[in-house]
PDB file of C-alpha atoms in Angstrom:
ATOM      1  CA  MET A 232     -29.543  92.509 -14.304  1.00  0.00           C
ATOM      2  CA  ASN A 233     -29.537  90.018 -17.197  1.00  0.00           C
ATOM      3  CA  LYS A 234     -29.658  87.033 -14.873  1.00  0.00           C
ATOM      4  CA  ILE A 235     -33.173  87.843 -13.692  1.00  0.00           C
ATOM      5  CA  ILE A 236     -34.449  86.990 -17.167  1.00  0.00           C
ATOM      6  CA  LEU A 237     -33.473  83.371 -16.607  1.00  0.00           C
ATOM      7  CA  ILE A 238     -35.937  82.830 -13.788  1.00  0.00           C
ATOM      8  CA  ILE A 239     -38.627  85.208 -15.078  1.00  0.00           C
ATOM      9  CA  PHE A 240     -38.543  83.257 -18.329  1.00  0.00           C
ATOM     10  CA  LEU A 241     -39.642  80.182 -16.400  1.00  0.00           C
ATOM     11  CA  VAL A 242     -42.094  81.477 -13.840  1.00  0.00           C
ATOM     12  CA  LEU A 243     -43.710  84.557 -15.344  1.00  0.00           C
ATOM     13  CA  THR A 244     -46.796  82.685 -16.540  1.00  0.00           C
ATOM     14  CA  GLN A 245     -47.226  81.068 -13.138  1.00  0.00           C
ATOM     15  CA  ALA A 246     -47.342  84.415 -11.367  1.00  0.00           C
ATOM     16  CA  CYS A 247     -50.926  84.927 -12.540  1.00  0.00           C
ATOM     17  CA  GLN A 248     -52.194  81.531 -11.400  1.00  0.00           C
ATOM     18  CA  ASN A 249     -54.410  81.187  -8.341  1.00  0.00           C
ATOM     19  CA  ASN A 250     -53.285  79.281  -5.264  1.00  0.00           C
ATOM     20  CA  LEU A 251     -49.653  79.330  -6.364  1.00  0.00           C
ATOM     21  CA  MET A 252     -48.458  78.667  -2.845  1.00  0.00           C
ATOM     22  CA  ASP A 253     -50.969  75.935  -2.048  1.00  0.00           C
ATOM     23  CA  GLY A 254     -49.237  72.834  -0.735  1.00  0.00           C
ATOM     24  CA  PHE A 255     -46.371  74.562   1.014  1.00  0.00           C
ATOM     25  CA  GLY A 256     -45.898  72.908   4.376  1.00  0.00           C
ATOM     26  CA  SER A 257     -44.929  76.185   5.980  1.00  0.00           C
ATOM     27  CA  HIS A 258     -46.350  78.957   3.810  1.00  0.00           C
ATOM     28  CA  ASP A 259     -44.660  82.005   5.307  1.00  0.00           C
ATOM     29  CA  ALA A 260     -41.266  80.367   5.840  1.00  0.00           C
ATOM     30  CA  ASP A 261     -41.105  78.775   2.403  1.00  0.00           C
ATOM     31  CA  ASP A 262     -42.347  81.948   0.754  1.00  0.00           C
ATOM     32  CA  LYS A 263     -39.483  83.823   2.412  1.00  0.00           C
ATOM     33  CA  HIS A 264     -36.970  81.149   1.451  1.00  0.00           C
ATOM     34  CA  TYR A 265     -38.151  81.291  -2.140  1.00  0.00           C
ATOM     35  CA  SER A 266     -37.740  85.073  -2.230  1.00  0.00           C
ATOM     36  CA  ASN A 267     -34.244  84.771  -0.754  1.00  0.00           C
ATOM     37  CA  ALA A 268     -33.292  82.076  -3.267  1.00  0.00           C
ATOM     38  CA  LEU A 269     -34.574  84.214  -6.133  1.00  0.00           C
ATOM     39  CA  GLU A 270     -32.630  87.215  -4.861  1.00  0.00           C
ATOM     40  CA  ALA A 271     -29.478  85.099  -4.651  1.00  0.00           C
ATOM     41  CA  LEU A 272     -30.038  83.885  -8.205  1.00  0.00           C
ATOM     42  CA  ASN A 273     -30.452  87.413  -9.515  1.00  0.00           C
ATOM     43  CA  GLU A 274     -27.200  88.372  -7.770  1.00  0.00           C
ATOM     44  CA  GLU A 275     -25.442  85.368  -9.352  1.00  0.00           C
ATOM     45  CA  ARG A 276     -24.917  83.726  -5.960  1.00  0.00           C
ATOM     46  CA  TYR A 277     -25.826  80.327  -7.336  1.00  0.00           C
ATOM     47  CA  ASP A 278     -24.534  78.210  -4.468  1.00  0.00           C
ATOM     48  CA  ASP A 279     -26.540  80.308  -2.023  1.00  0.00           C
ATOM     49  CA  SER A 280     -29.684  79.945  -4.120  1.00  0.00           C
ATOM     50  CA  ILE A 281     -29.214  76.180  -4.383  1.00  0.00           C
ATOM     51  CA  GLY A 282     -28.488  75.878  -0.653  1.00  0.00           C
ATOM     52  CA  ILE A 283     -31.593  77.833   0.355  1.00  0.00           C
ATOM     53  CA  ILE A 284     -33.857  75.572  -1.664  1.00  0.00           C
ATOM     54  CA  ASN A 285     -32.186  72.279  -0.812  1.00  0.00           C
ATOM     55  CA  GLN A 286     -31.410  72.936   2.843  1.00  0.00           C
ATOM     56  CA  GLN A 287     -33.856  75.519   4.176  1.00  0.00           C
ATOM     57  CA  MET A 288     -37.147  74.878   2.421  1.00  0.00           C
ATOM     58  CA  SER A 289     -39.587  72.279   3.700  1.00  0.00           C
ATOM     59  CA  PRO A 290     -40.016  69.124   1.553  1.00  0.00           C
ATOM     60  CA  ALA A 291     -43.368  70.473   0.368  1.00  0.00           C
ATOM     61  CA  GLY A 292     -41.769  73.772  -0.576  1.00  0.00           C
ATOM     62  CA  GLN A 293     -38.958  72.042  -2.459  1.00  0.00           C
ATOM     63  CA  ALA A 294     -41.510  70.013  -4.416  1.00  0.00           C
ATOM     64  CA  GLN A 295     -43.348  73.048  -5.761  1.00  0.00           C
ATOM     65  CA  VAL A 296     -42.922  73.536  -9.498  1.00  0.00           C
ATOM     66  CA  LYS A 297     -41.671  77.100  -9.181  1.00  0.00           C
ATOM     67  CA  SER A 298     -39.058  75.983  -6.636  1.00  0.00           C
ATOM     68  CA  ARG A 299     -37.876  73.244  -9.010  1.00  0.00           C
ATOM     69  CA  GLU A 300     -37.704  75.752 -11.849  1.00  0.00           C
ATOM     70  CA  LEU A 301     -35.705  78.191  -9.744  1.00  0.00           C
ATOM     71  CA  LEU A 302     -33.333  75.395  -8.724  1.00  0.00           C
ATOM     72  CA  ALA A 303     -32.873  74.375 -12.366  1.00  0.00           C
ATOM     73  CA  SER A 304     -32.100  78.014 -13.192  1.00  0.00           C
ATOM     74  CA  ALA A 305     -29.517  78.219 -10.412  1.00  0.00           C
ATOM     75  CA  TYR A 306     -27.733  75.086 -11.627  1.00  0.00           C
ATOM     76  CA  ALA A 307     -27.797  76.411 -15.202  1.00  0.00           C
ATOM     77  CA  GLY A 308     -26.259  79.664 -13.985  1.00  0.00           C
ATOM     78  CA  LYS A 309     -23.582  77.725 -12.131  1.00  0.00           C
ATOM     79  CA  CYS A 310     -22.923  75.850 -15.374  1.00  0.00           C
ATOM     80  CA  GLY A 311     -22.186  79.163 -17.083  1.00  0.00           C
ATOM     81  CA  LEU A 312     -25.498  80.137 -18.677  1.00  0.00           C
ATOM     82  CA  ASN A 313     -26.451  83.769 -18.895  1.00  0.00           C
ATOM     83  CA  PHE A 314     -29.738  83.299 -20.724  1.00  0.00           C
ATOM     84  CA  LEU A 315     -29.964  86.682 -22.416  1.00  0.00           C
ATOM     85  CA  ASP A 316     -26.291  86.763 -23.371  1.00  0.00           C
ATOM     86  CA  TYR A 317     -26.311  83.199 -24.730  1.00  0.00           C
ATOM     87  CA  THR A 318     -29.421  83.587 -26.873  1.00  0.00           C
ATOM     88  CA  SER A 319     -28.361  87.044 -28.076  1.00  0.00           C
ATOM     89  CA  ARG A 320     -24.994  85.741 -29.228  1.00  0.00           C
ATOM     90  CA  LEU A 321     -26.674  82.894 -31.112  1.00  0.00           C
ATOM     91  CA  ALA A 322     -29.027  85.374 -32.752  1.00  0.00           C
ATOM     92  CA  GLN A 323     -26.076  87.412 -34.034  1.00  0.00           C
ATOM     93  CA  LEU A 324     -24.478  84.511 -35.936  1.00  0.00           C
ATOM     94  CA  SER A 325     -24.920  83.972 -39.659  1.00  0.00           C
ATOM     95  CA  SER A 326     -22.307  81.299 -40.339  1.00  0.00           C
ATOM     96  CA  GLY A 327     -20.711  78.271 -38.710  1.00  0.00           C
ATOM     97  CA  SER A 328     -21.605  74.631 -38.154  1.00  0.00           C
ATOM     98  CA  PRO A 329     -24.483  73.814 -35.775  1.00  0.00           C
ATOM     99  CA  MET A 330     -22.209  72.548 -33.013  1.00  0.00           C
ATOM    100  CA  TYR A 331     -19.924  75.538 -33.390  1.00  0.00           C
ATOM    101  CA  LEU A 332     -22.963  77.742 -32.843  1.00  0.00           C
ATOM    102  CA  THR A 333     -23.727  76.116 -29.492  1.00  0.00           C
ATOM    103  CA  MET A 334     -20.073  76.438 -28.451  1.00  0.00           C
ATOM    104  CA  TYR A 335     -19.493  79.985 -29.660  1.00  0.00           C
ATOM    105  CA  PRO A 336     -20.901  81.827 -26.597  1.00  0.00           C
ATOM    106  CA  PHE A 337     -18.389  79.953 -24.393  1.00  0.00           C
ATOM    107  CA  ILE A 338     -15.275  80.794 -26.372  1.00  0.00           C
ATOM    108  CA  GLY A 339     -13.028  82.744 -24.015  1.00  0.00           C
ATOM    109  CA  ARG A 340     -15.205  81.916 -21.007  1.00  0.00           C
ATOM    110  CA  THR A 341     -15.320  79.397 -18.210  1.00  0.00           C
ATOM    111  CA  ALA A 342     -18.001  76.709 -18.077  1.00  0.00           C
ATOM    112  CA  LEU A 343     -18.915  73.814 -15.789  1.00  0.00           C
ATOM    113  CA  PRO A 344     -21.040  71.492 -17.956  1.00  0.00           C
ATOM    114  CA  ASP A 345     -21.953  68.992 -15.235  1.00  0.00           C
ATOM    115  CA  PHE A 346     -24.154  71.595 -13.573  1.00  0.00           C
ATOM    116  CA  CYS A 347     -26.167  71.879 -16.782  1.00  0.00           C
ATOM    117  CA  ARG A 348     -26.698  68.127 -16.508  1.00  0.00           C
ATOM    118  CA  GLN A 349     -28.089  68.716 -13.025  1.00  0.00           C
ATOM    119  CA  SER A 350     -30.348  71.490 -14.305  1.00  0.00           C
ATOM    120  CA  LEU A 351     -31.771  69.224 -16.996  1.00  0.00           C
ATOM    121  CA  LEU A 352     -32.355  66.407 -14.509  1.00  0.00           C
ATOM    122  CA  ILE A 353     -34.565  68.773 -12.517  1.00  0.00           C
ATOM    123  CA  ILE A 354     -36.518  69.793 -15.619  1.00  0.00           C
ATOM    124  CA  GLU A 355     -36.948  66.111 -16.497  1.00  0.00           C
ATOM    125  CA  SER A 356     -38.349  65.510 -13.013  1.00  0.00           C
ATOM    126  CA  LEU A 357     -41.247  67.808 -13.903  1.00  0.00           C
ATOM    127  CA  GLY A 358     -42.435  65.322 -16.515  1.00  0.00           C
ATOM    128  CA  PRO A 359     -41.832  64.366 -20.163  1.00  0.00           C
ATOM    129  CA  THR A 360     -41.751  66.971 -22.920  1.00  0.00           C
ATOM    130  CA  GLU A 361     -45.389  66.511 -23.889  1.00  0.00           C
ATOM    131  CA  LEU A 362     -46.590  67.196 -20.328  1.00  0.00           C
ATOM    132  CA  ARG A 363     -44.384  70.188 -19.540  1.00  0.00           C
ATOM    133  CA  THR A 364     -45.138  73.845 -20.198  1.00  0.00           C
ATOM    134  CA  VAL A 365     -43.873  75.725 -23.232  1.00  0.00           C
ATOM    135  CA  ASN A 366     -41.519  77.724 -20.990  1.00  0.00           C
ATOM    136  CA  GLN A 367     -40.101  74.582 -19.411  1.00  0.00           C
ATOM    137  CA  ASN A 368     -39.481  72.995 -22.807  1.00  0.00           C
ATOM    138  CA  THR A 369     -37.919  76.158 -24.208  1.00  0.00           C
ATOM    139  CA  PHE A 370     -35.633  76.250 -21.189  1.00  0.00           C
ATOM    140  CA  ALA A 371     -34.746  72.565 -21.694  1.00  0.00           C
ATOM    141  CA  ALA A 372     -33.832  73.250 -25.322  1.00  0.00           C
ATOM    142  CA  ILE A 373     -31.562  76.179 -24.423  1.00  0.00           C
ATOM    143  CA  VAL A 374     -29.860  74.379 -21.531  1.00  0.00           C
ATOM    144  CA  GLY A 375     -29.389  71.384 -23.853  1.00  0.00           C
ATOM    145  CA  MET A 376     -27.574  73.639 -26.318  1.00  0.00           C
ATOM    146  CA  VAL A 377     -25.486  75.024 -23.460  1.00  0.00           C
ATOM    147  CA  LEU A 378     -24.594  71.546 -22.200  1.00  0.00           C
ATOM    148  CA  LEU A 379     -23.517  70.499 -25.687  1.00  0.00           C
ATOM    149  CA  GLY A 380     -21.629  73.703 -26.450  1.00  0.00           C
ATOM    150  CA  SER A 381     -19.934  74.071 -23.082  1.00  0.00           C
ATOM    151  CA  THR A 382     -18.793  70.440 -23.170  1.00  0.00           C
ATOM    152  CA  LEU A 383     -17.401  70.822 -26.676  1.00  0.00           C
ATOM    153  CA  ARG A 384     -15.484  73.930 -25.612  1.00  0.00           C
ATOM    154  CA  THR A 385     -14.094  72.509 -22.375  1.00  0.00           C
ATOM    155  CA  SER A 386     -13.212  69.089 -23.779  1.00  0.00           C
ATOM    156  CA  ALA A 387     -12.146  69.754 -27.377  1.00  0.00           C
ATOM    157  CA  ASP A 388     -11.276  73.470 -27.652  1.00  0.00           C
ATOM    158  CA  ILE A 389      -8.764  73.883 -24.856  1.00  0.00           C
ATOM    159  CA  SER A 390      -5.962  75.988 -26.341  1.00  0.00           C
ATOM    160  CA  PRO A 391      -5.430  78.803 -25.636  1.00  0.00           C
ATOM    161  CA  VAL A 392      -7.034  78.784 -22.212  1.00  0.00           C
ATOM    162  CA  PHE A 393     -10.836  79.055 -22.677  1.00  0.00           C
ATOM    163  CA  GLY A 394     -10.526  78.191 -26.365  1.00  0.00           C
ATOM    164  CA  ASN A 395     -10.582  79.966 -29.702  1.00  0.00           C
ATOM    165  CA  GLY A 396     -13.310  78.114 -31.610  1.00  0.00           C
ATOM    166  CA  ILE A 397     -11.052  75.437 -33.089  1.00  0.00           C
ATOM    167  CA  ALA A 398     -10.855  71.846 -31.859  1.00  0.00           C
ATOM    168  CA  ASP A 399      -7.415  71.039 -30.428  1.00  0.00           C
ATOM    169  CA  VAL A 400      -7.910  67.346 -29.686  1.00  0.00           C
ATOM    170  CA  ASP A 401      -8.921  64.257 -31.638  1.00  0.00           C
ATOM    171  CA  ILE A 402     -12.671  64.076 -31.038  1.00  0.00           C
ATOM    172  CA  CYS A 403     -12.683  60.431 -32.106  1.00  0.00           C
ATOM    173  CA  ALA A 404     -10.121  59.318 -29.527  1.00  0.00           C
ATOM    174  CA  ALA A 405      -9.204  62.018 -26.999  1.00  0.00           C
ATOM    175  CA  VAL A 406     -12.638  63.083 -25.732  1.00  0.00           C
ATOM    176  CA  THR A 407     -13.773  60.893 -22.833  1.00  0.00           C
ATOM    177  CA  ASP A 408     -16.949  58.803 -22.790  1.00  0.00           C
ATOM    178  CA  ASP A 409     -18.312  60.957 -19.951  1.00  0.00           C
ATOM    179  CA  GLU A 410     -17.796  64.069 -22.061  1.00  0.00           C
ATOM    180  CA  VAL A 411     -19.504  62.436 -25.031  1.00  0.00           C
ATOM    181  CA  ASP A 412     -22.398  61.496 -22.743  1.00  0.00           C
ATOM    182  CA  ASN A 413     -22.770  65.170 -21.821  1.00  0.00           C
ATOM    183  CA  MET A 414     -22.833  66.062 -25.513  1.00  0.00           C
ATOM    184  CA  LEU A 415     -25.392  63.379 -26.309  1.00  0.00           C
ATOM    185  CA  ILE A 416     -27.691  64.428 -23.476  1.00  0.00           C
ATOM    186  CA  GLY A 417     -27.394  68.090 -24.392  1.00  0.00           C
ATOM    187  CA  PHE A 418     -28.088  67.288 -28.033  1.00  0.00           C
ATOM    188  CA  GLY A 419     -31.027  65.098 -27.061  1.00  0.00           C
ATOM    189  CA  HIS A 420     -32.642  67.815 -24.986  1.00  0.00           C
ATOM    190  CA  PHE A 421     -32.361  70.521 -27.611  1.00  0.00           C
ATOM    191  CA  ASN A 422     -33.398  68.144 -30.404  1.00  0.00           C
ATOM    192  CA  LYS A 423     -36.516  67.029 -28.525  1.00  0.00           C
ATOM    193  CA  ASN A 424     -37.493  70.554 -27.523  1.00  0.00           C
ATOM    194  CA  LEU A 425     -36.267  72.784 -30.347  1.00  0.00           C
ATOM    195  CA  SER A 426     -39.780  73.198 -31.748  1.00  0.00           C
ATOM    196  CA  TYR A 427     -40.480  75.372 -28.676  1.00  0.00           C
ATOM    197  CA  VAL A 428     -37.703  77.810 -29.653  1.00  0.00           C
ATOM    198  CA  ASN A 429     -38.469  80.496 -32.234  1.00  0.00           C
ATOM    199  CA  ASP A 430     -36.338  82.634 -34.504  1.00  0.00           C
ATOM    200  CA  SER A 431     -36.851  85.723 -32.371  1.00  0.00           C
ATOM    201  CA  LEU A 432     -35.033  84.026 -29.496  1.00  0.00           C
ATOM    202  CA  ILE A 433     -31.890  82.630 -31.172  1.00  0.00           C
ATOM    203  CA  GLY A 434     -32.101  83.984 -34.729  1.00  0.00           C
ATOM    204  CA  SER A 435     -33.289  82.281 -37.899  1.00  0.00           C
ATOM    205  CA  PHE A 436     -29.828  81.054 -38.921  1.00  0.00           C
ATOM    206  CA  SER A 437     -29.098  79.337 -35.599  1.00  0.00           C
ATOM    207  CA  ASN A 438     -32.608  77.960 -35.290  1.00  0.00           C
ATOM    208  CA  THR A 439     -32.577  76.504 -38.812  1.00  0.00           C
ATOM    209  CA  SER A 440     -29.049  75.115 -38.450  1.00  0.00           C
ATOM    210  CA  LEU A 441     -29.866  73.361 -35.191  1.00  0.00           C
ATOM    211  CA  ALA A 442     -33.090  71.937 -36.604  1.00  0.00           C
ATOM    212  CA  ASN A 443     -31.168  70.637 -39.611  1.00  0.00           C
ATOM    213  CA  VAL A 444     -28.482  68.898 -37.573  1.00  0.00           C
ATOM    214  CA  GLY A 445     -31.168  67.289 -35.427  1.00  0.00           C
ATOM    215  CA  ALA A 446     -32.933  65.986 -38.507  1.00  0.00           C
ATOM    216  CA  THR A 447     -29.646  64.819 -40.053  1.00  0.00           C
ATOM    217  CA  CYS A 448     -28.632  62.992 -36.891  1.00  0.00           C
ATOM    218  CA  THR A 449     -32.019  61.288 -36.613  1.00  0.00           C
ATOM    219  CA  ALA A 450     -31.972  60.235 -40.260  1.00  0.00           C
ATOM    220  CA  GLN A 451     -28.506  58.699 -39.914  1.00  0.00           C
ATOM    221  CA  PHE A 452     -28.579  57.226 -36.431  1.00  0.00           C
ATOM    222  CA  GLY A 453     -32.202  57.166 -35.248  1.00  0.00           C
ATOM    223  CA  ALA A 454     -34.151  59.008 -32.557  1.00  0.00           C
ATOM    224  CA  GLU A 455     -32.917  56.660 -29.847  1.00  0.00           C
ATOM    225  CA  THR A 456     -29.442  58.173 -30.335  1.00  0.00           C
ATOM    226  CA  CYS A 457     -30.332  61.740 -31.264  1.00  0.00           C
ATOM    227  CA  GLU A 458     -33.040  62.310 -28.638  1.00  0.00           C
ATOM    228  CA  VAL A 459     -31.506  60.455 -25.707  1.00  0.00           C
ATOM    229  CA  THR A 460     -31.813  62.325 -22.403  1.00  0.00           C
ATOM    230  CA  ASP A 461     -31.171  59.493 -19.928  1.00  0.00           C
ATOM    231  CA  ALA A 462     -27.510  58.617 -19.361  1.00  0.00           C
ATOM    232  CA  SER A 463     -28.429  55.025 -18.455  1.00  0.00           C
ATOM    233  CA  GLU A 464     -29.701  54.509 -22.009  1.00  0.00           C
ATOM    234  CA  ILE A 465     -26.474  55.557 -23.733  1.00  0.00           C
ATOM    235  CA  THR A 466     -24.602  52.732 -25.452  1.00  0.00           C
ATOM    236  CA  PRO A 467     -21.099  52.527 -26.986  1.00  0.00           C
ATOM    237  CA  THR A 468     -22.741  52.547 -30.420  1.00  0.00           C
ATOM    238  CA  MET A 469     -24.460  55.857 -29.612  1.00  0.00           C
ATOM    239  CA  ARG A 470     -21.180  57.347 -28.429  1.00  0.00           C
ATOM    240  CA  LEU A 471     -19.417  56.340 -31.637  1.00  0.00           C
ATOM    241  CA  ALA A 472     -22.245  57.809 -33.715  1.00  0.00           C
ATOM    242  CA  PHE A 473     -21.986  61.113 -31.903  1.00  0.00           C
ATOM    243  CA  ARG A 474     -18.192  61.181 -32.159  1.00  0.00           C
ATOM    244  CA  ASP A 475     -18.672  60.773 -35.904  1.00  0.00           C
ATOM    245  CA  LEU A 476     -21.165  63.642 -36.067  1.00  0.00           C
ATOM    246  CA  ALA A 477     -19.048  65.930 -33.869  1.00  0.00           C
ATOM    247  CA  ASN A 478     -15.902  65.223 -35.916  1.00  0.00           C
ATOM    248  CA  THR A 479     -17.406  66.506 -39.149  1.00  0.00           C
ATOM    249  CA  VAL A 480     -16.702  69.937 -40.583  1.00  0.00           C
ATOM    250  CA  GLU A 481     -20.297  70.420 -41.686  1.00  0.00           C
ATOM    251  CA  HIS A 482     -22.091  69.514 -38.466  1.00  0.00           C
ATOM    252  CA  GLY A 483     -19.551  69.442 -35.651  1.00  0.00           C
ATOM    253  CA  ILE A 484     -16.200  71.065 -34.895  1.00  0.00           C
ATOM    254  CA  GLY A 485     -13.943  68.351 -36.296  1.00  0.00           C
ATOM    255  CA  VAL A 486     -11.761  67.859 -39.355  1.00  0.00           C
ATOM    256  CA  TYR A 487     -13.626  65.280 -41.432  1.00  0.00           C
ATOM    257  CA  SER A 488     -15.451  66.599 -44.494  1.00  0.00           C
ATOM    258  CA  THR A 489     -18.455  64.671 -45.735  1.00  0.00           C
ATOM    259  CA  GLY A 490     -18.472  66.614 -48.987  1.00  0.00           C
ATOM    260  CA  GLY A 491     -22.071  67.476 -48.265  1.00  0.00           C
ATOM    261  CA  ASN A 492     -23.107  63.811 -48.203  1.00  0.00           C
ATOM    262  CA  PRO A 493     -24.725  62.877 -44.854  1.00  0.00           C
ATOM    263  CA  ALA A 494     -24.197  59.195 -45.637  1.00  0.00           C
ATOM    264  CA  MET A 495     -20.471  59.800 -45.062  1.00  0.00           C
ATOM    265  CA  ILE A 496     -20.946  60.887 -41.422  1.00  0.00           C
ATOM    266  CA  PRO A 497     -20.423  57.349 -40.029  1.00  0.00           C
ATOM    267  CA  SER A 498     -16.957  57.380 -41.640  1.00  0.00           C
ATOM    268  CA  ALA A 499     -15.774  60.450 -39.693  1.00  0.00           C
ATOM    269  CA  CYS A 500     -14.091  58.353 -36.995  1.00  0.00           C
ATOM    270  CA  PRO A 501     -11.935  55.359 -38.011  1.00  0.00           C
TER     271      PRO A 501
END
């Protein structure tokens, strides 16, 4: 039952709009396909939901905003996001580094981060942050956290199976560039959209901690690194900066202590 919150979160405000189905090439057929895809999503049959939208809907039906939102939700679910569970677990925390917070809900659980990348690509296709709805931007922020946290868990916290909250690999050297790109993109999405998330959703501690790490990252490395959402814009310098941030005790899940001095972050990786 919790999964239904993921899609209602996105489309509830649209349900009251007039002419919601205007533009569908085949109104009745696409309406039915949408209902079937939503049912599949609520039953956690993510591949079925994705297949219905991508293979059965008309091009006009696929292009509708609510269809794109549902598709983004299905990919996020396939990634490992249970919206209510994830946000509730964040809201319960009162300690831990910001990156640990994003990873915590995936400790002991499976995750497939690349599908969160796909979900965020769909949200990006709806327009830039300033032109999207509050719900869309809130969703982007949460999925960004999930992409960051799930990638940290699956790439750096691998022992025992499904992790235990402690990094097992050298973040500076053993995490691949592709994995760092996932982290950067996840971080960029939540950093750009975190103002749309309130304390009642993820708790005041998590919300404040994530806002602080975003501000710290931007102050040290610039918005072009800390708000990047396009993989084609990522440079080796950005990857090194994020490895540094992720390898700190205070901000990431690594072993390097800055002693509370943010100016030491760039020294976290040799």
